[in-house]
mmCIF file of C-alpha atoms in Angstrom:
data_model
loop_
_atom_site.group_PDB
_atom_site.id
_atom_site.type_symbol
_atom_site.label_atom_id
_atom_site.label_comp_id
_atom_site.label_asym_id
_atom_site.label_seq_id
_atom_site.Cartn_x
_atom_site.Cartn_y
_atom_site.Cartn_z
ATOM 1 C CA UNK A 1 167.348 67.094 46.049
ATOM 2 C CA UNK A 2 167.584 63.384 46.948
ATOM 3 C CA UNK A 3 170.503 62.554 49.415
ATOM 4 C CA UNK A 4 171.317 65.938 50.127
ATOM 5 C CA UNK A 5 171.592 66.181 54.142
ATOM 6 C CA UNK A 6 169.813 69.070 55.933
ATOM 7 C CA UNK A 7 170.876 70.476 59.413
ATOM 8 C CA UNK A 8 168.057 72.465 61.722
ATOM 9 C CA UNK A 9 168.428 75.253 63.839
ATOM 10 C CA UNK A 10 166.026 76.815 66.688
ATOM 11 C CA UNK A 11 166.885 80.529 66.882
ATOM 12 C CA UNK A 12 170.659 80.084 66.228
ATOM 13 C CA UNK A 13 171.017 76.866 68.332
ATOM 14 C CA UNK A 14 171.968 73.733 66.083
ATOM 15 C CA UNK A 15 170.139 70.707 67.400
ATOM 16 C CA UNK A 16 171.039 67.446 67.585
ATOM 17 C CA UNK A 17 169.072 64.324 67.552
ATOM 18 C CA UNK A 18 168.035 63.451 71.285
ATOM 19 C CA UNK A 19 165.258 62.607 73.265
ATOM 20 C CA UNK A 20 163.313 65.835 72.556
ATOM 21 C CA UNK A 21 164.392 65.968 68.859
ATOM 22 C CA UNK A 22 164.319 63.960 66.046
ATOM 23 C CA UNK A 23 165.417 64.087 62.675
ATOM 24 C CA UNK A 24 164.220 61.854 59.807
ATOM 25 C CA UNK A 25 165.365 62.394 55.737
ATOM 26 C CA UNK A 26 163.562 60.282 53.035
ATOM 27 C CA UNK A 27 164.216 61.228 49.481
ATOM 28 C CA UNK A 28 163.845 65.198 48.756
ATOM 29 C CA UNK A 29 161.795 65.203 52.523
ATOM 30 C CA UNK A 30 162.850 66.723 55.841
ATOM 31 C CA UNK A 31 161.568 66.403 58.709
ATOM 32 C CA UNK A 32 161.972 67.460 62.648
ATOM 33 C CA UNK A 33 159.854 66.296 65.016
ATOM 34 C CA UNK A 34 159.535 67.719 68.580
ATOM 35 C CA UNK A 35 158.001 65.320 71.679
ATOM 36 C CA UNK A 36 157.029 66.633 74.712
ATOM 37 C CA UNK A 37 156.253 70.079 73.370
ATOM 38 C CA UNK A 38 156.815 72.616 76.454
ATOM 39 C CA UNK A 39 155.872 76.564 76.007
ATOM 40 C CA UNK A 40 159.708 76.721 75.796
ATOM 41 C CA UNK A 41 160.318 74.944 72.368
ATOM 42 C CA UNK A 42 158.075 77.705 70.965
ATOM 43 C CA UNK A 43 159.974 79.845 68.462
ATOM 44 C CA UNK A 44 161.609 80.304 65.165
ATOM 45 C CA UNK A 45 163.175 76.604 63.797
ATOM 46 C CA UNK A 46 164.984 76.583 60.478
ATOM 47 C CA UNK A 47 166.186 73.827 57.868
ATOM 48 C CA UNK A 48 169.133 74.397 56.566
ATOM 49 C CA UNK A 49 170.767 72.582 53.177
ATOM 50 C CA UNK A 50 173.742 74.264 52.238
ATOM 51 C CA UNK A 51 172.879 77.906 51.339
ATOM 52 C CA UNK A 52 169.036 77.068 51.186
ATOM 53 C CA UNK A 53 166.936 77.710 53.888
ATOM 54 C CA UNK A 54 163.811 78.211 55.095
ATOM 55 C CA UNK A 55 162.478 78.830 58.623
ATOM 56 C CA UNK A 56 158.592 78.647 60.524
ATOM 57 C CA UNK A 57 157.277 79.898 63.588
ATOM 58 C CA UNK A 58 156.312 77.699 66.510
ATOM 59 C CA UNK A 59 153.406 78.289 68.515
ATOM 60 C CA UNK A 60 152.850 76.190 71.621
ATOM 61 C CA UNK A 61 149.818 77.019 73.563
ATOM 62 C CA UNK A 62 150.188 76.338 77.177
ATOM 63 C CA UNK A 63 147.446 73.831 78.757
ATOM 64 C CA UNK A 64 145.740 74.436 81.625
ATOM 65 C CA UNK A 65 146.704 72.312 84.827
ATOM 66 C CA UNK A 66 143.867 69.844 86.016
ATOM 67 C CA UNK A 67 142.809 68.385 89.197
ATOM 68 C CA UNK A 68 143.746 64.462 88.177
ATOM 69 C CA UNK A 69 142.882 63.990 91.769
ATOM 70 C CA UNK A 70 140.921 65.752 93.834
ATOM 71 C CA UNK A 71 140.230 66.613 97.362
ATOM 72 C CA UNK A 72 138.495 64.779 99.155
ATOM 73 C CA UNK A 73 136.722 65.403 102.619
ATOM 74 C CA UNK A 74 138.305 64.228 105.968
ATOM 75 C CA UNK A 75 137.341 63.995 109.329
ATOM 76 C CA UNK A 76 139.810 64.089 112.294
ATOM 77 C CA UNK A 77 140.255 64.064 116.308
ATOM 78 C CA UNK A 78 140.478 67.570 117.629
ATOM 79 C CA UNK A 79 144.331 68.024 118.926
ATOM 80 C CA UNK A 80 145.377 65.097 115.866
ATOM 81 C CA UNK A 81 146.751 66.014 112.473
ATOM 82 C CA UNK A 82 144.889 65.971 109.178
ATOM 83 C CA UNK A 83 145.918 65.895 105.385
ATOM 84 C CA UNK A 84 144.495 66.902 102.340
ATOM 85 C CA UNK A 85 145.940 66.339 99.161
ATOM 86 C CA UNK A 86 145.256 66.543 95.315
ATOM 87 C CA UNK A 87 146.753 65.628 92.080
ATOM 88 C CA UNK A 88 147.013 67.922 88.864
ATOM 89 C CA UNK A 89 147.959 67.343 85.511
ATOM 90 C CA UNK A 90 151.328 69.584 85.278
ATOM 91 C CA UNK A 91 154.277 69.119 87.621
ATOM 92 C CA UNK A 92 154.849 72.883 87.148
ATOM 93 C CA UNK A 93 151.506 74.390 87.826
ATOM 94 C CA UNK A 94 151.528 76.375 91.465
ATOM 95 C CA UNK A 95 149.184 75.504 93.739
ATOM 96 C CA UNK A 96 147.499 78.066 96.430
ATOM 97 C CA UNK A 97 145.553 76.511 99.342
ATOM 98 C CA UNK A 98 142.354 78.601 101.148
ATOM 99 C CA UNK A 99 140.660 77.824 104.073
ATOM 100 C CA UNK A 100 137.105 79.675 103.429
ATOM 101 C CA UNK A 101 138.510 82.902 101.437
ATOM 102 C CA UNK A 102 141.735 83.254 103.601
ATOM 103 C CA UNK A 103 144.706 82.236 101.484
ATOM 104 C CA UNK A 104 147.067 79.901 103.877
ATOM 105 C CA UNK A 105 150.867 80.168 104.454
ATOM 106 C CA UNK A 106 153.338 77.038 105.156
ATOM 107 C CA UNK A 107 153.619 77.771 109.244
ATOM 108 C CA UNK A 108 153.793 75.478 112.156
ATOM 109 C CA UNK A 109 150.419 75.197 111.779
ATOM 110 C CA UNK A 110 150.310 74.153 108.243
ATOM 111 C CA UNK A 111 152.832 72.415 106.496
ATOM 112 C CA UNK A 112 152.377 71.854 102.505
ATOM 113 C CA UNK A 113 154.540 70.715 99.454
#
């Protein structure tokens, strides 16, 4: 029905308009939209109007982290200091670094972040 005002729900969490969610009505239509989808909006969102509702699944698929930039070769002076570093695509992803097949620890030796 035209007018009539809708409230939505993830799990049993009422959201409010922000940043991540938004919330437009036009006539008889609904509709949430979600920005910056992370694997942790996935789940079970509901529109509610009244003592009508009706709820869908969310599915977010988790991308793989990229190299945006990446390593390049270096040369240094024997007894001087030398870094390496790379970009990727996802502030989250975790990053292991191998010298050969030898996975390296931070140390005094080598210092990463």
């Amino acid at each position: 029905k035209a007018g009539a005002s809708v409230e939505w729900k993830k799990g049993h969490e009422m959201l409010k308009p922000s940043d991540k969610y938004k919330m437009r009505q036009e006539g008889p239509t609904a509709e949430l939209v979600i920005q910056n989808l992370d694997v942790k909006d996935a789940g079970d969102y509901t529109c509610v109007c009244g003592e009508q509702k009706t709820t869908a699944t969310l599915a977010v698929k988790e991308m793989p982290a990229l190299f945006k930039v990446e390593l390049k070769s270096e040369e240094a002076l024997e007894g001087g200091t030398a870094t390496l570093h790379c970009e990727l695509t996802k502030l989250t992803a975790s990053v292991e670094w191998k010298k050969e097949h030898k996975t390296l620890k931070p140390s005094a030796k080598y210092k990463m972040r």
